mmCIF file of C-alpha atoms in Angstrom:
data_model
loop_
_atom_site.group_PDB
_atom_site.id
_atom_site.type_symbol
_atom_site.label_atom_id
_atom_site.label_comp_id
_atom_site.label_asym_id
_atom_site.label_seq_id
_atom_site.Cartn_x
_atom_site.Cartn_y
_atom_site.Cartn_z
ATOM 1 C CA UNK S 1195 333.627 -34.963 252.444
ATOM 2 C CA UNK S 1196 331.756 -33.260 254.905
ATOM 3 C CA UNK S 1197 333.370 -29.970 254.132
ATOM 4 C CA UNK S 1198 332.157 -30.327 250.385
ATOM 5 C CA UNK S 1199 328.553 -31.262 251.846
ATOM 6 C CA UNK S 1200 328.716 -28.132 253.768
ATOM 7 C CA UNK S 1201 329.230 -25.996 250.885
ATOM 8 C CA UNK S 1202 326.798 -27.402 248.810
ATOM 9 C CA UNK S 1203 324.113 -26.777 251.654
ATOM 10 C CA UNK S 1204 325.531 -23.181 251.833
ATOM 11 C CA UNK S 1205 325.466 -22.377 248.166
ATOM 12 C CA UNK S 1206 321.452 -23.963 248.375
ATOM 13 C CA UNK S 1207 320.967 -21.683 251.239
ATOM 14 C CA UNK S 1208 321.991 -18.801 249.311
ATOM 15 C CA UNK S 1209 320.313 -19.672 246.193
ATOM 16 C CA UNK S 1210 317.251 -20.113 248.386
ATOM 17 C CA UNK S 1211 317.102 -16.395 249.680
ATOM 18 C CA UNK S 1212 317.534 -15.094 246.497
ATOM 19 C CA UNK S 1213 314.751 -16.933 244.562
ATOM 20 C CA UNK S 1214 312.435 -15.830 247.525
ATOM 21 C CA UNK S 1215 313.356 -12.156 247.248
ATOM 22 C CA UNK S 1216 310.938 -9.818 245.772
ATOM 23 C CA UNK S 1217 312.061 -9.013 241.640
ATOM 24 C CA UNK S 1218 312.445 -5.389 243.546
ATOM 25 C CA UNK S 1219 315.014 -6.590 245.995
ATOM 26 C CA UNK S 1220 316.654 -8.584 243.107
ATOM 27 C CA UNK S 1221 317.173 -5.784 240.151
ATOM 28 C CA UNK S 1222 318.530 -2.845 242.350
ATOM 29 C CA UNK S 1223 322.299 -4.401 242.762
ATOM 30 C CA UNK S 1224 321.697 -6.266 239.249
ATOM 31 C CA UNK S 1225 321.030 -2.438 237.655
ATOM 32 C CA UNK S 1226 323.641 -0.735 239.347
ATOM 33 C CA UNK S 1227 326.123 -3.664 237.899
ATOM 34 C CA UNK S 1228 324.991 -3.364 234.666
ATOM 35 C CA UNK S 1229 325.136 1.037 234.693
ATOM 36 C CA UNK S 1230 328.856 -0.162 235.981
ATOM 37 C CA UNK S 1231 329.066 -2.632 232.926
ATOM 38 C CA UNK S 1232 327.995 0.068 230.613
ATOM 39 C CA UNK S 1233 330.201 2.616 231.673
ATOM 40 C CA UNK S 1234 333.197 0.214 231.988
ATOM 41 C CA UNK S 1235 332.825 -1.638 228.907
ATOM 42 C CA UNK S 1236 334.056 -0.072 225.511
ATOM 43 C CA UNK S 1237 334.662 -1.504 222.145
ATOM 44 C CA UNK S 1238 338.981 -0.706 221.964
ATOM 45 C CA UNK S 1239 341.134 -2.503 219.716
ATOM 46 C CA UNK S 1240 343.935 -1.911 217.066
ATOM 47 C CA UNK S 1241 341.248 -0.750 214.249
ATOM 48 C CA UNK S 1242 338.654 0.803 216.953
ATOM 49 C CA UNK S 1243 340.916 3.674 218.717
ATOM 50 C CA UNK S 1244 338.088 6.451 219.477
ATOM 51 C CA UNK S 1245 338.450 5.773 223.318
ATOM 52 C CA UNK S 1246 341.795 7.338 222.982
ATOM 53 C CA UNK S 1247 340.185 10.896 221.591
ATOM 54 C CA UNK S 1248 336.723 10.684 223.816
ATOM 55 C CA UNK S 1249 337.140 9.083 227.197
ATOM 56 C CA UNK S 1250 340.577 7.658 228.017
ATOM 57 C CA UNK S 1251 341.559 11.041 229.275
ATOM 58 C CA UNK S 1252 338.571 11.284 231.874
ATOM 59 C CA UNK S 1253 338.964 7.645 232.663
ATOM 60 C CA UNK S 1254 342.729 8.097 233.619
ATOM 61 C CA UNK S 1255 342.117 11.235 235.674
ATOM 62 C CA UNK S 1256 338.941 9.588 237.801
ATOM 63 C CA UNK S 1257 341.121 6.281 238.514
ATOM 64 C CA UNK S 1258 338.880 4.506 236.304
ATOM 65 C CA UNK S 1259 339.155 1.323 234.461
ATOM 66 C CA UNK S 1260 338.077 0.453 231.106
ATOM 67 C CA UNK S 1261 337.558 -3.588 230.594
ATOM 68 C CA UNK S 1262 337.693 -3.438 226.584
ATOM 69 C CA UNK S 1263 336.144 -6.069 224.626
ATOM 70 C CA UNK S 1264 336.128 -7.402 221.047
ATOM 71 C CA UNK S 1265 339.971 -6.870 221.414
ATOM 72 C CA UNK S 1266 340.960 -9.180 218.835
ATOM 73 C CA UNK S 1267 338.403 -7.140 216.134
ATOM 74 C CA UNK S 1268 336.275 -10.050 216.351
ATOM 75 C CA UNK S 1269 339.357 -12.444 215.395
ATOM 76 C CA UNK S 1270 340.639 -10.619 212.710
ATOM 77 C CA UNK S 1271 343.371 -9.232 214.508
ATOM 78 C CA UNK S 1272 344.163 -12.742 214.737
ATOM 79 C CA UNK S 1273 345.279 -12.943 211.004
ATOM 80 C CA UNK S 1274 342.467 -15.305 210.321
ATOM 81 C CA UNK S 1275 340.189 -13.064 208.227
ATOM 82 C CA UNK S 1276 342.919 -11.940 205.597
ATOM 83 C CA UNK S 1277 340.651 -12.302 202.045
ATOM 84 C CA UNK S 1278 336.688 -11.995 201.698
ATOM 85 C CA UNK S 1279 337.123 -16.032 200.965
ATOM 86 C CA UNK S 1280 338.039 -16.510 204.441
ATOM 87 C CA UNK S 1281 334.744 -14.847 205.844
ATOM 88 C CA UNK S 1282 333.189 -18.088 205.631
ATOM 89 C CA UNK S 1283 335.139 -19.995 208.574
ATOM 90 C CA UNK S 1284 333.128 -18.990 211.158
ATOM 91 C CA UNK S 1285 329.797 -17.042 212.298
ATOM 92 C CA UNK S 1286 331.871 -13.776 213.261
ATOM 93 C CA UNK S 1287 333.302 -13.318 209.559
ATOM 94 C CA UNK S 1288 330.321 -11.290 208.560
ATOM 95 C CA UNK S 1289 331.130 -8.642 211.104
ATOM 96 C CA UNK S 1290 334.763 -8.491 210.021
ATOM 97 C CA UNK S 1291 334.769 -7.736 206.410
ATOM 98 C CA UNK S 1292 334.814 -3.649 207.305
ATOM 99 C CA UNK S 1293 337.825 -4.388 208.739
ATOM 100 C CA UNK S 1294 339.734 -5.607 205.372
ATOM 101 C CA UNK S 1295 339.408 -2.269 203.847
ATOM 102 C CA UNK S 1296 341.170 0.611 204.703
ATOM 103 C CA UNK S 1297 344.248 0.426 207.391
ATOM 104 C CA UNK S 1298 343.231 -3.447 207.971
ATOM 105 C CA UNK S 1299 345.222 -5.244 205.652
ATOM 106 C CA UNK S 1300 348.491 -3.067 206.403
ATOM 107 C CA UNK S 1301 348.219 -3.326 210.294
ATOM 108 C CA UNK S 1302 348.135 -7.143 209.838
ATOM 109 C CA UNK S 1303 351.227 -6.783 207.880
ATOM 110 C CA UNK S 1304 352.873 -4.710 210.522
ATOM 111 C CA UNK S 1305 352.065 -7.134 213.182
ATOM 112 C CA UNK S 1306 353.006 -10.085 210.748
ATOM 113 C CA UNK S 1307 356.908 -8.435 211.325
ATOM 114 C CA UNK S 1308 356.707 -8.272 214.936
ATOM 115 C CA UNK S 1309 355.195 -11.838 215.268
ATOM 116 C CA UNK S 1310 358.092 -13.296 213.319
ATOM 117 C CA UNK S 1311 360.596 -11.404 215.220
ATOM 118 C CA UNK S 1312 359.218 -12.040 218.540
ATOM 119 C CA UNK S 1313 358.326 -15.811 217.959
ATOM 120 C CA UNK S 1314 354.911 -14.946 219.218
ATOM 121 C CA UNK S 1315 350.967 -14.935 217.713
ATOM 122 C CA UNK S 1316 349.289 -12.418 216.204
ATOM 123 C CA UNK S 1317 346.635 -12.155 218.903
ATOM 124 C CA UNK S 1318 348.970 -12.007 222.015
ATOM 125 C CA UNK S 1319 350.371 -8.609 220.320
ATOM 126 C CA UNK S 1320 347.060 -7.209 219.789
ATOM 127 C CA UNK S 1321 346.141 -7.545 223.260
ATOM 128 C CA UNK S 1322 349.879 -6.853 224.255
ATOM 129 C CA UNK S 1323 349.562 -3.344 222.561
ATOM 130 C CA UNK S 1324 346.286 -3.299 224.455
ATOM 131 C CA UNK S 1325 347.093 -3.917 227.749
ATOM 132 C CA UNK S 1326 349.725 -0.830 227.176
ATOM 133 C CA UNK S 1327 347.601 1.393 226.739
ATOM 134 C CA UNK S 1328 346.847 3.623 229.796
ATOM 135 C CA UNK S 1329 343.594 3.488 231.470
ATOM 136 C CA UNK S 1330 342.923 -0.191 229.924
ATOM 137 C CA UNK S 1331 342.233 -2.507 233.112
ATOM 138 C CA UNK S 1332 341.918 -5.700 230.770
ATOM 139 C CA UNK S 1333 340.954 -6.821 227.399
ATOM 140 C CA UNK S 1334 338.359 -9.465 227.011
ATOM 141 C CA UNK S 1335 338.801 -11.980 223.929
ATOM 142 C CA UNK S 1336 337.411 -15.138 223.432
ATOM 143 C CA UNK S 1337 339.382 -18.736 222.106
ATOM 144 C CA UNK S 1338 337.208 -21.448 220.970
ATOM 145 C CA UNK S 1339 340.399 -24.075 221.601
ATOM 146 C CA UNK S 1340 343.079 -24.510 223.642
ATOM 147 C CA UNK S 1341 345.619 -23.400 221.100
ATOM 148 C CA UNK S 1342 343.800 -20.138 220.668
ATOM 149 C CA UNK S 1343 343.985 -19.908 224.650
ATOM 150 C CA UNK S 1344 347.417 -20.213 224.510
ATOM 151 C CA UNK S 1345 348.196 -17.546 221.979
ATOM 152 C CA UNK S 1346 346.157 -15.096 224.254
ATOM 153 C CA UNK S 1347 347.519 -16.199 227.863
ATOM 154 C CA UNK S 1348 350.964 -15.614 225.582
ATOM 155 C CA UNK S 1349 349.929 -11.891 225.649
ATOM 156 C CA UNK S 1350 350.094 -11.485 229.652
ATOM 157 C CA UNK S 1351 354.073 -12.290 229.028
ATOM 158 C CA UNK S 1352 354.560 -9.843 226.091
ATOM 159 C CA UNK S 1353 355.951 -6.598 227.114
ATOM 160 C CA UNK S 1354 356.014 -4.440 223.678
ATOM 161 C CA UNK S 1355 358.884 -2.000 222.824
ATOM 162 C CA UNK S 1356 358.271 1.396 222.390
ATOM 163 C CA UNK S 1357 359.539 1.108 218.991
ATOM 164 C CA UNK S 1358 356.682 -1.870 218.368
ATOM 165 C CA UNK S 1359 353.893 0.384 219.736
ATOM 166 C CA UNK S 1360 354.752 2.728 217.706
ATOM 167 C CA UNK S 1361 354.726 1.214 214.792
ATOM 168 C CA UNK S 1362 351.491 -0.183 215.464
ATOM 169 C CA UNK S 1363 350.168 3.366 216.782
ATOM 170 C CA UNK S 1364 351.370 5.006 213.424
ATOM 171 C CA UNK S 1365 349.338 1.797 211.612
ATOM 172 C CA UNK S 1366 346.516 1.444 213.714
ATOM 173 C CA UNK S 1367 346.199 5.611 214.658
ATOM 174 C CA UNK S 1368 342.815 7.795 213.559
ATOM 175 C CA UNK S 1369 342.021 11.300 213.089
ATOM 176 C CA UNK S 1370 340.724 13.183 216.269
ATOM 177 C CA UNK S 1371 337.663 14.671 215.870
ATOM 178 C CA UNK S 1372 337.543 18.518 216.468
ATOM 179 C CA UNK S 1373 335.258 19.851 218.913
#
């Protein structure tokens, strides 16, 4: 209705003004996003804990926020990278097959226990044990289907026991670096 009409003429308005401002006019908030992307941003997940020895510290004590993405170790949290044959089923398996070596294949086993004792995914207690962590605002991940959106809309509900996180800490956990 007219309302809709309205809108539509607004959002034209607006997209008007900002194709006629100078590239100047247009990059100053557009850079000051992206230093805030930058900064906010960090790569935090189960097998990728260095935030915990370098910045979650500062972050906590200057009320800032860290959006984390590539929480799901670019799905192999998700148990579906578990032999180098499975690398093939999909474009991101390439970037995962670090991940199989070392602590990889024993954290998945870890979670495989919790999963079958909480009746829940593998993915909603990766970003679970995520969204624990102090300083962590939110965890991006991605789903390519509505099953996989479930299983990570499941992890909003999940509320880990200490005893879980720890378990998953004492799996998951890395050396600090000495300064």
């Amino acid at each position: 209705g007219a309302a809709l009409h309205r809108t539509r003429l607004g959002l034209l308005d607006r997209a008007d003004r900002i194709a006629h401002q100078s590239d100047r006019e247009i990059h100053r908030p557009l850079r000051r996003l992206d230093d805030r992307v930058a900064i906010g941003l960090r790569l935090v997940h189960l097998l990728e804990r260095d935030f915990e020895h370098d910045l979650q510290r500062l972050c906590i004590d200057r009320d800032l926020g860290v959006i984390t993405f590539f929480g799901l170790a670019r799905g192999y949290l998700t148990g579906k990278y578990r032999s180098i044959d499975h690398l093939s089923k999909s474009r991101r398996g390439s970037g995962v097959k670090g991940y199989m070596e070392g602590k990889g294949p024993q954290l998945l086993a870890v979670m495989d226990a919790i999963a079958a004792d909480r009746g829940t995914s593998l993915a909603a207690i990766a970003l679970a044990w995520l969204m624990a962590k102090p300083g962590v605002t939110a965890p991006i991940a991605s789903a390519t289907s509505v099953d996989q959106l479930a299983e990570l809309m499941d992890a909003m509900e999940l509320v880990l026991s200490a005893e879980e996180m720890r378990r998953l800490d004492d799996q998951s956990s890395v050396p600090k670096i000495l300064s």
